[in-house]
Structures are given as C-alpha cells and as structure tokens.
Amino acid sequence: MFSRTWQRLSSVVLGLFLSPAIMADWELNMPQGVTDISQSIYDLHMLIFWICVWIGVVVFGVMFYSIFAHRKSKGAKASQFHESLGLELLWTALPTAILIAMAVPATTTLIKMYDTTDAQVDIKITGHQWKWQYDYLGEDVGFFSNLTTSQDEIYDRTAKGDNYLLEVDKHVVVPTGQKIRFLITSNDVIHAWWVPEIAVKKDAIPGYINESWALIPEGKEGLYRGQCAELCGVDHGFMPIVLEAVTEDQYQIWLDDQRAAAEAQAAAALGDFSHEQLMVKGAEVYARSCAACHGAEGEGMGSVFPALAGSAIATGDMAEHIDIVLNGKQGTAMQAFAAQLGEVDLAAVITYERNAWGNDAGDTVTPKMIIDAKQ
Amino acid sequence: MSEPKSTLKLVLSFCQSVLAGLVGIQSNQKREEDLNEGGLERMIYIGLGTFVVFVIIVVTAVNSALPD
C-alpha cells in the first residue's frame, strides 16, 4: 500500500519535472516586468533572495559540519563557556551590516515607487464589485471595464481560453514614454489594482485615494494583464485588468475615438429602437453585466442575488424596475448601474429582463424613458 | 577593593554600559561593576541622551535619503 503510494507520487513528481510544456508554464519567480521600477523591484527581490540563500547555506553548513565532525562517537566533548564578547559582537554586527546593506537599495526603490510627481497622464481607478472604472482626468474620457469571459467557460460548458478570466470589454489604454499616475479608490469594499508587469499593486479603499505610477518605455507597447489582489466578495476572481500600452500617437487617436463614441452613444439614445433590437442588445448586456449575480437564465444565486425569472420586480411596475437598475437598492448587493451603462444599454437590458425566461411583461423600455428617469 | 574611579572615567564607563545596552552585549564583569558603582540617575540621563542622539541619527539618515 505504502510503496504503491510512493510509486504514484514519484510518477507525478517526475512527470512534472520532465514535461517541457509544464516546465515552460511553471513560472515560480516574480516577473521582471517592463518598467524601470519593476526591474528595480525584481533586482531587489533577487538580491535579498540570494542573501537569504547564502545565509541559509552558511548557517546550515556550519551546523551540519559541526554535528558530523564533532560527534560523540569520535570522542568530542562539548566546550562549556558562559560568555564570549567577540562572538557576541560578531553575531550582532554581522546581521546589522546585512540588514543595512538590504535597507539601502530597498529604501531607494521605495522612494522611487512613491514619487508620483510630474505625471503626464492621470487616471482615476475606482473598484466596484466586480469591475473597474477608469476616468482619464482632464480628458473627458471614462468607462467601466467588465469581464468578458463567457459563462459557458466559467461553468465548464466549453473549453477555457488562453486568457480565461483575464479578458475585459474595454482595455485601460496608456501611452508609452509618459509617466502615468494612477489614483486608486473604491466605491464599495476594499479591492486592489494589480498589474505585475508594471509593478503596480495598490489597495483601492473606499473614502481614500492611493497613488501609484508607471512609465512604460517606448518600444514596450502591448497588453499587460492583472487582477484584483484583495479578496472582495464572491466574484473577486471575475474583475481582471487589461492594460494596453500604445504609442503616444495611437493614444491620442484612442482618446478622440472615445470622445466620439460617447457622443455617438448620446445621440443614439435619442433614436428609435424596436422591441426586437432591444431584446438582442439586452441579452448581450445582461450576459456582460448582470449574469454573474443573477444567473445566465435569471435563476439567481442563493438569497443574496434574487432570481429575475418570474420576479415581481421584473414583471411588475416598470418605473420601479427602472429605478432599481439605475439607482441600486440600499441594504442589498444590488448596485446602481446609472453610471455604468449607457441609456441604450440600460433600456435594452431592462426590456430583456422583463421579457426573457418566461417573464411576460410585454412592454418595451426605451432609451428616452431612461433619460427621463435619470433627470 | 579597587580604587574609586574619577568622574570622567565613571561617565565614560556609563556611556560604555549604555551603548552595550543599546546593542545588547555586556560582559558579566562590567555588569557587576555597574551594579556596585551605583549612580542610577547618571545612567538614566546618559540613556536619555543616547536615545535623543539615536533619534537624531535616524531622522537625519531618512531625510538625507528622501529626494529634495
């Protein structure tokens, strides 16, 4: 029995070490990242790691040598002495010197990390359960970034993709070659905005604004993924971060596109939509923004997230339904979506909730009604 | 019985004891000398002075490390 367990264990361990594919993905160390600060942190980490390794090797080396070389069977006798000023000075001075040697580069790096002055781009980041909101200060650009991994992947109905739980609908776009200051806060509970490749990991605390910064060098354009690093509730793992570094020119084009899209969205809200159009769009919005809590088929989740299929609100008074979606419900987990979604998306998702999964309200919520309800 | 120490020697001896206390290293012989010589008040004053000097050193080191 025992030997069979050992055989199995050995096979697993050998398999792990011999499989090149597994070894390639087996990243134990922290990433070096793409910024000067991330490189400094990595260097610091490695310096302290090797200092610890050498201390371990020396201490255990001396200990095991002493145990072996001066063993009782060879006639060794323990020396008896009460105090040794020289030794005491040595074992006090040596650790002090090592600690100071580690403190100097650590302090230098920390001071650099906290220097958020002279930033060229300011981005306010607000954590919500369970998404991130980005506001580009002074640029009139802001949006929510939602997880786009499908419910089918999450519940194993389809194969999981390469970026499982690390995909969002809107990337936080930043220019390379410019110092970006992140102002990080939260709307509800404590979150933490963490993108390892740029070495930014900062708590998002309601009522406080924490600052951090990054300067991604030119030539390092690309996608950098991160996650919430503070346990923030049932969907803590479902609020990833995708940071897209682009050139300065591309960044300016992106800003213009965002402003134009916001204007187009405002104009679209005044247009006409058929019931069918709103149902199709509503299904998309629901899957992206509501299904995580209320379930893919409106079935709800326990007592905290009530079912919408057959619910009195989703089939009852339309004004009350609109009010709850726009402003949330105090004392419950229901958030206010007025700032999170555009008028068309709100009208579509409420129409969808009132007419999907057997709900038969039979009515249509128009973007115009949402605009009126917001006023 | 050893001869009584001069004031300067006594103060230096106390300073040495306070510094030894700071790092936690003191020989048994020195510890017994301190107990026999008395002078608790002087020891406390020197201890407080050393504490102030230590704080000044830490503040200066931190300020010199911070950017202007």
CSV table of C-alpha atoms in Angstrom, one decimal:
chain,number,residue,atom,x,y,z
A,1,MET,CA,0.0,0.0,0.0
A,2,PHE,CA,2.7,2.4,1.1
A,3,SER,CA,5.0,1.5,-1.8
A,4,ARG,CA,2.2,2.0,-4.3
A,5,THR,CA,1.5,5.5,-2.9
A,6,TRP,CA,5.2,6.3,-3.3
A,7,GLN,CA,5.2,5.0,-6.8
A,8,ARG,CA,2.3,7.2,-7.8
A,9,LEU,CA,3.9,10.2,-6.0
A,10,SER,CA,7.2,9.6,-7.8
A,11,SER,CA,5.4,9.4,-11.2
A,12,VAL,CA,3.7,12.7,-10.6
A,13,VAL,CA,6.9,14.5,-9.4
A,14,LEU,CA,8.9,13.0,-12.3
A,15,GLY,CA,6.1,13.9,-14.8
A,16,LEU,CA,6.1,17.5,-13.5
A,17,PHE,CA,9.9,17.9,-13.9
A,18,LEU,CA,10.2,16.0,-17.2
A,19,SER,CA,7.4,17.6,-19.1
A,20,PRO,CA,8.8,20.6,-21.1
A,21,ALA,CA,5.4,22.1,-21.7
A,22,ILE,CA,4.7,22.1,-18.0
A,23,MET,CA,8.1,23.4,-17.1
A,24,ALA,CA,7.7,26.3,-19.6
A,25,ASP,CA,4.5,27.4,-17.9
A,26,TRP,CA,5.9,26.8,-14.4
A,27,GLU,CA,6.8,30.4,-13.5
A,28,LEU,CA,7.6,30.5,-9.8
A,29,ASN,CA,9.6,33.7,-9.7
A,30,MET,CA,8.1,37.1,-10.0
A,31,PRO,CA,8.1,38.7,-13.4
A,32,GLN,CA,10.8,41.2,-14.3
A,33,GLY,CA,8.2,43.5,-15.9
A,34,VAL,CA,8.7,46.2,-18.4
A,35,THR,CA,9.3,49.4,-16.3
A,36,ASP,CA,12.4,50.6,-14.6
A,37,ILE,CA,10.6,50.3,-11.2
A,38,SER,CA,9.6,46.7,-11.9
A,39,GLN,CA,13.2,45.9,-12.8
A,40,SER,CA,14.4,47.6,-9.6
A,41,ILE,CA,11.9,45.6,-7.6
A,42,TYR,CA,13.0,42.4,-9.3
A,43,ASP,CA,16.7,43.1,-8.7
A,44,LEU,CA,15.9,43.9,-5.1
A,45,HIS,CA,14.0,40.7,-4.7
A,46,MET,CA,16.8,38.6,-6.2
A,47,LEU,CA,19.5,40.4,-4.1
A,48,ILE,CA,17.6,39.6,-0.9
A,49,PHE,CA,16.8,36.1,-2.1
A,50,TRP,CA,20.5,35.3,-2.7
A,51,ILE,CA,21.5,36.9,0.6
A,52,CYS,CA,18.9,34.6,2.3
A,53,VAL,CA,20.2,31.6,0.3
A,54,TRP,CA,23.8,32.3,1.3
A,55,ILE,CA,22.9,32.8,5.0
A,56,GLY,CA,21.0,29.5,4.9
A,57,VAL,CA,23.9,27.7,3.2
A,58,VAL,CA,26.5,29.1,5.7
A,59,VAL,CA,24.4,28.6,8.8
A,60,PHE,CA,23.2,25.1,7.9
A,61,GLY,CA,26.6,24.2,6.5
A,62,VAL,CA,28.4,25.1,9.7
A,63,MET,CA,25.7,23.4,11.8
A,64,PHE,CA,25.7,20.1,9.9
A,65,TYR,CA,29.5,20.1,9.6
A,66,SER,CA,29.8,20.6,13.4
A,67,ILE,CA,27.2,17.9,14.1
A,68,PHE,CA,29.1,15.5,11.9
A,69,ALA,CA,32.7,16.4,12.6
A,70,HIS,CA,32.3,16.7,16.4
A,71,ARG,CA,30.1,13.8,17.0
A,72,LYS,CA,30.2,11.9,20.3
A,73,SER,CA,31.2,8.6,18.7
A,74,LYS,CA,34.5,10.3,17.8
A,75,GLY,CA,35.0,11.4,21.4
A,76,ALA,CA,34.1,15.0,21.0
A,77,LYS,CA,33.4,16.9,24.2
A,78,ALA,CA,31.1,20.0,24.4
A,79,SER,CA,33.0,23.1,25.5
A,80,GLN,CA,31.5,24.9,28.4
A,81,PHE,CA,31.8,28.7,28.5
A,82,HIS,CA,29.5,31.4,29.7
A,83,GLU,CA,30.2,34.5,27.6
A,84,SER,CA,32.2,35.4,24.6
A,85,LEU,CA,32.4,39.1,23.9
A,86,GLY,CA,34.0,38.6,20.5
A,87,LEU,CA,31.4,36.1,19.3
A,88,GLU,CA,28.5,38.3,20.6
A,89,LEU,CA,29.9,41.3,18.8
A,90,LEU,CA,30.2,39.3,15.6
A,91,TRP,CA,26.7,37.9,15.7
A,92,THR,CA,25.3,41.3,16.4
A,93,ALA,CA,27.4,43.3,14.0
A,94,LEU,CA,27.1,40.9,11.0
A,95,PRO,CA,23.3,40.8,10.9
A,96,THR,CA,23.2,44.6,11.4
A,97,ALA,CA,25.6,45.1,8.4
A,98,ILE,CA,23.5,42.7,6.3
A,99,LEU,CA,20.2,44.5,7.2
A,100,ILE,CA,21.7,47.9,6.4
A,101,ALA,CA,23.0,46.5,3.1
A,102,MET,CA,19.5,45.4,2.3
A,103,ALA,CA,17.8,48.5,3.6
A,104,VAL,CA,19.8,50.9,1.3
A,105,PRO,CA,18.6,49.6,-2.1
A,106,ALA,CA,15.1,48.8,-0.6
A,107,THR,CA,14.7,52.4,0.6
A,108,THR,CA,15.9,53.8,-2.7
A,109,THR,CA,13.4,51.7,-4.6
A,110,LEU,CA,10.6,52.5,-2.2
A,111,ILE,CA,11.3,56.3,-2.6
A,112,LYS,CA,11.1,56.0,-6.4
A,113,MET,CA,7.9,54.0,-6.2
A,114,TYR,CA,6.2,56.7,-4.1
A,115,ASP,CA,7.3,59.6,-6.2
A,116,THR,CA,4.1,60.3,-8.2
A,117,THR,CA,5.1,63.9,-9.1
A,118,ASP,CA,5.4,65.3,-12.7
A,119,ALA,CA,2.9,62.8,-14.2
A,120,GLN,CA,1.8,63.5,-17.7
A,121,VAL,CA,-1.4,61.3,-17.6
A,122,ASP,CA,-3.7,61.0,-14.6
A,123,ILE,CA,-6.1,58.0,-14.4
A,124,LYS,CA,-8.6,57.6,-11.6
A,125,ILE,CA,-9.3,54.0,-11.0
A,126,THR,CA,-12.4,53.0,-8.9
A,127,GLY,CA,-13.0,49.5,-7.8
A,128,HIS,CA,-16.6,48.2,-7.9
A,129,GLN,CA,-18.0,44.8,-7.0
A,130,TRP,CA,-16.8,43.3,-9.5
A,131,LYS,CA,-15.4,45.6,-12.2
A,132,TRP,CA,-13.0,48.5,-12.6
A,133,GLN,CA,-14.0,52.1,-13.6
A,134,TYR,CA,-11.4,54.3,-15.3
A,135,ASP,CA,-11.6,58.1,-15.6
A,136,TYR,CA,-8.9,59.9,-17.6
A,137,LEU,CA,-8.7,63.2,-15.6
A,138,GLY,CA,-8.9,66.3,-17.8
A,139,GLU,CA,-9.6,64.3,-20.9
A,140,ASP,CA,-13.4,63.8,-20.6
A,141,VAL,CA,-13.0,60.1,-21.1
A,142,GLY,CA,-14.2,57.4,-18.7
A,143,PHE,CA,-15.7,53.9,-18.8
A,144,PHE,CA,-16.2,50.7,-16.9
A,145,SER,CA,-14.2,47.6,-17.7
A,146,ASN,CA,-16.1,44.3,-17.4
A,147,LEU,CA,-15.1,40.7,-17.6
A,148,THR,CA,-15.9,39.1,-20.9
A,149,THR,CA,-15.1,35.5,-20.2
A,150,SER,CA,-18.3,33.7,-21.1
A,151,GLN,CA,-20.5,31.9,-18.5
A,152,ASP,CA,-20.0,28.8,-20.6
A,153,GLU,CA,-16.3,28.8,-20.0
A,154,ILE,CA,-16.8,29.6,-16.3
A,155,TYR,CA,-19.2,26.7,-15.8
A,156,ASP,CA,-17.1,24.3,-18.0
A,157,ARG,CA,-19.7,24.0,-20.7
A,158,THR,CA,-16.9,24.9,-23.2
A,159,ALA,CA,-13.2,24.7,-23.2
A,160,LYS,CA,-11.4,27.5,-21.3
A,161,GLY,CA,-9.5,30.0,-23.4
A,162,ASP,CA,-5.9,31.1,-23.1
A,163,ASN,CA,-6.9,34.2,-21.2
A,164,TYR,CA,-9.5,32.6,-19.0
A,165,LEU,CA,-10.9,35.2,-16.5
A,166,LEU,CA,-8.3,37.7,-17.9
A,167,GLU,CA,-10.4,39.3,-20.7
A,168,VAL,CA,-12.4,42.5,-20.5
A,169,ASP,CA,-14.6,44.5,-22.8
A,170,LYS,CA,-12.6,47.8,-22.5
A,171,HIS,CA,-8.9,48.0,-22.0
A,172,VAL,CA,-7.3,50.7,-19.9
A,173,VAL,CA,-5.2,52.3,-22.6
A,174,VAL,CA,-2.0,54.2,-21.7
A,175,PRO,CA,0.8,55.8,-23.8
A,176,THR,CA,4.3,54.6,-23.6
A,177,GLY,CA,7.2,57.0,-22.8
A,178,GLN,CA,5.0,59.0,-20.4
A,179,LYS,CA,4.6,59.0,-16.7
A,180,ILE,CA,1.2,57.8,-15.7
A,181,ARG,CA,-0.2,58.5,-12.3
A,182,PHE,CA,-2.9,56.1,-11.0
A,183,LEU,CA,-5.3,57.5,-8.4
A,184,ILE,CA,-6.9,54.4,-6.9
A,185,THR,CA,-10.0,54.2,-4.8
A,186,SER,CA,-13.1,52.1,-4.3
A,187,ASN,CA,-16.9,52.5,-4.4
A,188,ASP,CA,-17.8,49.7,-2.1
A,189,VAL,CA,-15.4,47.3,-0.4
A,190,ILE,CA,-11.6,47.1,-0.4
A,191,HIS,CA,-10.1,46.0,-3.8
A,192,ALA,CA,-6.5,46.1,-5.0
A,193,TRP,CA,-5.4,47.1,-8.5
A,194,TRP,CA,-2.5,44.8,-9.5
A,195,VAL,CA,-0.7,44.6,-12.8
A,196,PRO,CA,2.5,42.6,-12.2
A,197,GLU,CA,4.3,43.6,-15.4
A,198,ILE,CA,4.4,47.3,-14.4
A,199,ALA,CA,4.9,46.6,-10.7
A,200,VAL,CA,1.8,48.4,-9.5
A,201,LYS,CA,-0.2,46.8,-6.7
A,202,LYS,CA,-2.2,49.2,-4.7
A,203,ASP,CA,-5.2,48.9,-2.4
A,204,ALA,CA,-8.4,50.5,-3.5
A,205,ILE,CA,-10.1,51.7,-0.3
A,206,PRO,CA,-13.5,53.4,-0.1
A,207,GLY,CA,-13.0,57.1,1.0
A,208,TYR,CA,-9.3,57.1,0.4
A,209,ILE,CA,-7.2,57.8,-2.8
A,210,ASN,CA,-4.0,55.8,-3.1
A,211,GLU,CA,-1.4,56.9,-5.6
A,212,SER,CA,0.9,54.9,-7.8
A,213,TRP,CA,2.6,55.4,-11.1
A,214,ALA,CA,4.2,53.7,-14.1
A,215,LEU,CA,6.3,54.7,-17.0
A,216,ILE,CA,6.3,52.1,-19.7
A,217,PRO,CA,9.3,52.7,-22.0
A,218,GLU,CA,8.7,53.3,-25.7
A,219,GLY,CA,9.0,50.0,-27.6
A,220,LYS,CA,7.2,48.1,-24.9
A,221,GLU,CA,3.8,48.5,-26.4
A,222,GLY,CA,1.4,45.6,-25.7
A,223,LEU,CA,-1.2,44.1,-23.4
A,224,TYR,CA,-0.4,43.7,-19.7
A,225,ARG,CA,-2.9,41.7,-17.7
A,226,GLY,CA,-3.7,41.9,-14.0
A,227,GLN,CA,-6.3,41.1,-11.4
A,228,CYS,CA,-7.9,42.3,-8.2
A,229,ALA,CA,-5.5,41.4,-5.4
A,230,GLU,CA,-7.8,41.8,-2.4
A,231,LEU,CA,-10.5,39.4,-1.6
A,232,CYS,CA,-13.6,41.5,-2.3
A,233,GLY,CA,-16.5,39.2,-2.4
A,234,VAL,CA,-18.0,36.2,-4.3
A,235,ASP,CA,-16.8,37.4,-7.8
A,236,HIS,CA,-13.4,38.6,-6.7
A,237,GLY,CA,-11.8,36.5,-9.4
A,238,PHE,CA,-14.0,38.0,-12.0
A,239,MET,CA,-12.7,41.6,-12.2
A,240,PRO,CA,-9.5,41.4,-14.2
A,241,ILE,CA,-7.4,44.3,-15.6
A,242,VAL,CA,-6.2,44.6,-19.2
A,243,LEU,CA,-3.7,47.4,-19.6
A,244,GLU,CA,-2.9,48.3,-23.2
A,245,ALA,CA,0.2,50.3,-23.8
A,246,VAL,CA,0.3,52.2,-27.1
A,247,THR,CA,2.4,54.8,-28.7
A,248,GLU,CA,1.7,58.5,-28.0
A,249,ASP,CA,0.1,59.0,-31.4
A,250,GLN,CA,-2.1,55.9,-31.0
A,251,TYR,CA,-3.1,57.1,-27.5
A,252,GLN,CA,-4.3,60.5,-28.9
A,253,ILE,CA,-6.3,58.7,-31.6
A,254,TRP,CA,-7.8,56.4,-29.0
A,255,LEU,CA,-8.8,59.4,-26.8
A,256,ASP,CA,-10.5,61.0,-29.8
A,257,ASP,CA,-12.3,57.8,-30.6
A,258,GLN,CA,-13.6,57.5,-27.1
A,259,ARG,CA,-15.0,61.0,-27.1
A,260,ALA,CA,-16.6,60.4,-30.5
A,261,ALA,CA,-18.1,57.1,-29.3
A,262,ALA,CA,-19.5,58.8,-26.2
A,263,GLU,CA,-21.1,61.5,-28.4
A,264,ALA,CA,-22.5,58.8,-30.8
A,265,GLN,CA,-23.9,56.9,-27.8
A,266,ALA,CA,-25.6,60.0,-26.5
A,267,ALA,CA,-27.1,60.7,-30.0
A,268,ALA,CA,-28.2,57.1,-30.4
A,269,ALA,CA,-30.1,57.3,-27.1
A,270,LEU,CA,-32.4,59.7,-28.9
A,271,GLY,CA,-33.1,57.3,-31.8
A,272,ASP,CA,-35.8,54.7,-32.2
A,273,PHE,CA,-35.3,51.1,-31.3
A,274,SER,CA,-37.6,48.2,-32.0
A,275,HIS,CA,-38.5,45.7,-29.2
A,276,GLU,CA,-36.6,43.0,-31.0
A,277,GLN,CA,-33.5,45.2,-31.3
A,278,LEU,CA,-33.6,46.0,-27.6
A,279,MET,CA,-34.1,42.3,-26.8
A,280,VAL,CA,-31.0,41.3,-28.8
A,281,LYS,CA,-28.8,44.0,-27.3
A,282,GLY,CA,-30.3,43.4,-23.8
A,283,ALA,CA,-29.2,39.8,-23.9
A,284,GLU,CA,-25.6,40.9,-24.6
A,285,VAL,CA,-25.7,43.5,-21.8
A,286,TYR,CA,-27.3,41.1,-19.4
A,287,ALA,CA,-24.6,38.4,-20.1
A,288,ARG,CA,-21.9,41.0,-19.5
A,289,SER,CA,-23.2,43.0,-16.6
A,290,CYS,CA,-25.9,41.0,-14.8
A,291,ALA,CA,-25.5,37.3,-15.3
A,292,ALA,CA,-22.6,37.0,-12.8
A,293,CYS,CA,-25.0,37.6,-10.0
A,294,HIS,CA,-28.5,36.9,-11.2
A,295,GLY,CA,-27.5,33.8,-13.3
A,296,ALA,CA,-27.3,33.2,-17.0
A,297,GLU,CA,-31.1,32.3,-17.1
A,298,GLY,CA,-32.2,34.8,-14.5
A,299,GLU,CA,-32.3,32.0,-11.9
A,300,GLY,CA,-30.5,34.0,-9.2
A,301,MET,CA,-27.9,32.8,-6.7
A,302,GLY,CA,-28.9,31.9,-3.2
A,303,SER,CA,-30.7,34.6,-1.1
A,304,VAL,CA,-28.2,37.4,-1.9
A,305,PHE,CA,-28.9,37.6,-5.6
A,306,PRO,CA,-32.6,37.0,-6.3
A,307,ALA,CA,-33.9,35.3,-9.4
A,308,LEU,CA,-35.2,37.6,-12.1
A,309,ALA,CA,-37.2,34.9,-13.9
A,310,GLY,CA,-40.7,35.3,-12.6
A,311,SER,CA,-39.7,38.1,-10.2
A,312,ALA,CA,-42.3,40.6,-9.1
A,313,ILE,CA,-40.0,43.5,-9.9
A,314,ALA,CA,-39.1,42.2,-13.4
A,315,THR,CA,-42.7,41.6,-14.3
A,316,GLY,CA,-44.3,44.4,-12.2
A,317,ASP,CA,-44.2,48.2,-12.2
A,318,MET,CA,-41.8,49.4,-14.9
A,319,ALA,CA,-40.9,52.6,-13.1
A,320,GLU,CA,-39.8,50.6,-10.0
A,321,HIS,CA,-37.8,48.2,-12.1
A,322,ILE,CA,-36.0,51.1,-13.9
A,323,ASP,CA,-35.4,52.8,-10.5
A,324,ILE,CA,-33.7,49.7,-9.0
A,325,VAL,CA,-31.5,49.2,-12.0
A,326,LEU,CA,-30.5,52.9,-12.2
A,327,ASN,CA,-30.0,53.5,-8.5
A,328,GLY,CA,-29.5,50.1,-6.9
A,329,LYS,CA,-31.2,49.0,-3.7
A,330,GLN,CA,-29.9,50.1,-0.3
A,331,GLY,CA,-29.1,47.3,2.1
A,332,THR,CA,-28.7,44.8,-0.7
A,333,ALA,CA,-25.9,43.8,-3.1
A,334,MET,CA,-27.8,45.5,-6.0
A,335,GLN,CA,-25.5,48.2,-7.4
A,336,ALA,CA,-26.5,51.4,-9.2
A,337,PHE,CA,-26.0,51.0,-12.9
A,338,ALA,CA,-26.8,54.6,-14.0
A,339,ALA,CA,-23.2,55.5,-14.4
A,340,GLN,CA,-22.0,52.1,-15.5
A,341,LEU,CA,-24.2,51.6,-18.6
A,342,GLY,CA,-25.3,54.0,-21.4
A,343,GLU,CA,-29.0,54.8,-21.9
A,344,VAL,CA,-29.4,52.3,-24.8
A,345,ASP,CA,-27.8,49.5,-22.8
A,346,LEU,CA,-30.0,50.2,-19.8
A,347,ALA,CA,-33.2,50.3,-21.8
A,348,ALA,CA,-32.2,47.1,-23.6
A,349,VAL,CA,-31.3,45.2,-20.5
A,350,ILE,CA,-34.4,46.2,-18.6
A,351,THR,CA,-36.6,45.3,-21.7
A,352,TYR,CA,-34.8,42.0,-21.8
A,353,GLU,CA,-35.3,41.2,-18.1
A,354,ARG,CA,-39.0,42.0,-18.4
A,355,ASN,CA,-39.5,39.7,-21.4
A,356,ALA,CA,-37.0,36.8,-21.2
A,357,TRP,CA,-37.1,33.4,-19.4
A,358,GLY,CA,-40.9,33.4,-19.4
A,359,ASN,CA,-41.3,36.9,-18.0
A,360,ASP,CA,-44.2,38.3,-19.9
A,361,ALA,CA,-44.4,42.0,-19.0
A,362,GLY,CA,-44.8,42.5,-22.8
A,363,ASP,CA,-43.6,46.1,-22.6
A,364,THR,CA,-40.6,47.9,-24.0
A,365,VAL,CA,-38.3,50.3,-22.1
A,366,THR,CA,-36.9,53.0,-24.5
A,367,PRO,CA,-33.7,55.0,-24.1
A,368,LYS,CA,-35.8,58.1,-23.8
A,369,MET,CA,-37.5,56.7,-20.7
A,370,ILE,CA,-34.1,56.1,-19.2
A,371,ILE,CA,-33.0,59.7,-19.9
A,372,ASP,CA,-36.2,60.9,-18.2
A,373,ALA,CA,-35.7,58.6,-15.2
A,374,LYS,CA,-32.2,59.9,-14.8
A,375,GLN,CA,-33.4,63.5,-14.5
B,1,MET,CA,38.8,46.5,46.7
B,2,SER,CA,39.5,48.6,43.6
B,3,GLU,CA,40.2,52.4,43.8
B,4,PRO,CA,37.3,54.7,43.1
B,5,LYS,CA,37.1,56.0,39.5
B,6,SER,CA,37.4,59.7,38.5
B,7,THR,CA,34.2,61.4,37.3
B,8,LEU,CA,35.3,61.3,33.7
B,9,LYS,CA,36.2,57.6,33.9
B,10,LEU,CA,32.8,57.0,35.6
B,11,VAL,CA,30.9,58.9,32.8
B,12,LEU,CA,32.8,57.0,30.1
B,13,SER,CA,32.1,53.8,31.9
B,14,PHE,CA,28.4,54.6,32.0
B,15,CYS,CA,28.4,55.6,28.3
B,16,GLN,CA,30.0,52.2,27.5
B,17,SER,CA,27.3,50.5,29.5
B,18,VAL,CA,24.5,52.4,27.8
B,19,LEU,CA,25.9,51.6,24.4
B,20,ALA,CA,26.3,48.0,25.4
B,21,GLY,CA,22.7,48.0,26.5
B,22,LEU,CA,21.7,49.5,23.1
B,23,VAL,CA,23.2,46.5,21.2
B,24,GLY,CA,22.5,44.0,24.0
B,25,ILE,CA,26.1,43.0,24.6
B,26,GLN,CA,27.7,43.3,28.1
B,27,SER,CA,30.3,41.2,29.9
B,28,ASN,CA,29.3,39.8,33.3
B,29,GLN,CA,32.3,41.6,34.9
B,30,LYS,CA,31.2,45.0,33.6
B,31,ARG,CA,27.6,44.4,34.6
B,32,GLU,CA,28.7,43.7,38.2
B,33,GLU,CA,30.9,46.8,38.2
B,34,ASP,CA,27.9,48.9,37.2
B,35,LEU,CA,25.8,47.5,39.9
B,36,ASN,CA,28.4,48.1,42.5
B,37,GLU,CA,29.2,51.7,41.4
B,38,GLY,CA,25.6,52.9,41.7
B,39,GLY,CA,24.8,56.2,40.0
B,40,LEU,CA,21.4,55.3,38.7
B,41,GLU,CA,20.4,58.9,37.9
B,42,ARG,CA,23.5,59.5,35.8
B,43,MET,CA,22.9,56.2,34.0
B,44,ILE,CA,19.3,57.3,33.2
B,45,TYR,CA,20.5,60.8,31.9
B,46,ILE,CA,23.1,59.2,29.7
B,47,GLY,CA,20.5,56.7,28.5
B,48,LEU,CA,18.1,59.5,27.6
B,49,GLY,CA,20.9,61.5,25.8
B,50,THR,CA,21.8,58.4,23.8
B,51,PHE,CA,18.2,57.9,22.9
B,52,VAL,CA,18.0,61.5,21.6
B,53,VAL,CA,21.2,61.1,19.6
B,54,PHE,CA,19.8,57.9,18.1
B,55,VAL,CA,16.6,59.6,17.0
B,56,ILE,CA,18.6,62.5,15.5
B,57,ILE,CA,20.7,60.0,13.5
B,58,VAL,CA,17.6,58.1,12.2
B,59,VAL,CA,15.9,61.4,11.2
B,60,THR,CA,19.0,62.7,9.5
B,61,ALA,CA,19.5,59.4,7.6
B,62,VAL,CA,15.9,59.3,6.5
B,63,ASN,CA,15.9,63.0,5.4
B,64,SER,CA,19.2,62.6,3.5
B,65,ALA,CA,17.7,59.6,1.7
B,66,LEU,CA,14.5,61.5,0.7
B,67,PRO,CA,14.6,63.5,-2.6
B,68,ASP,CA,14.6,67.3,-2.2
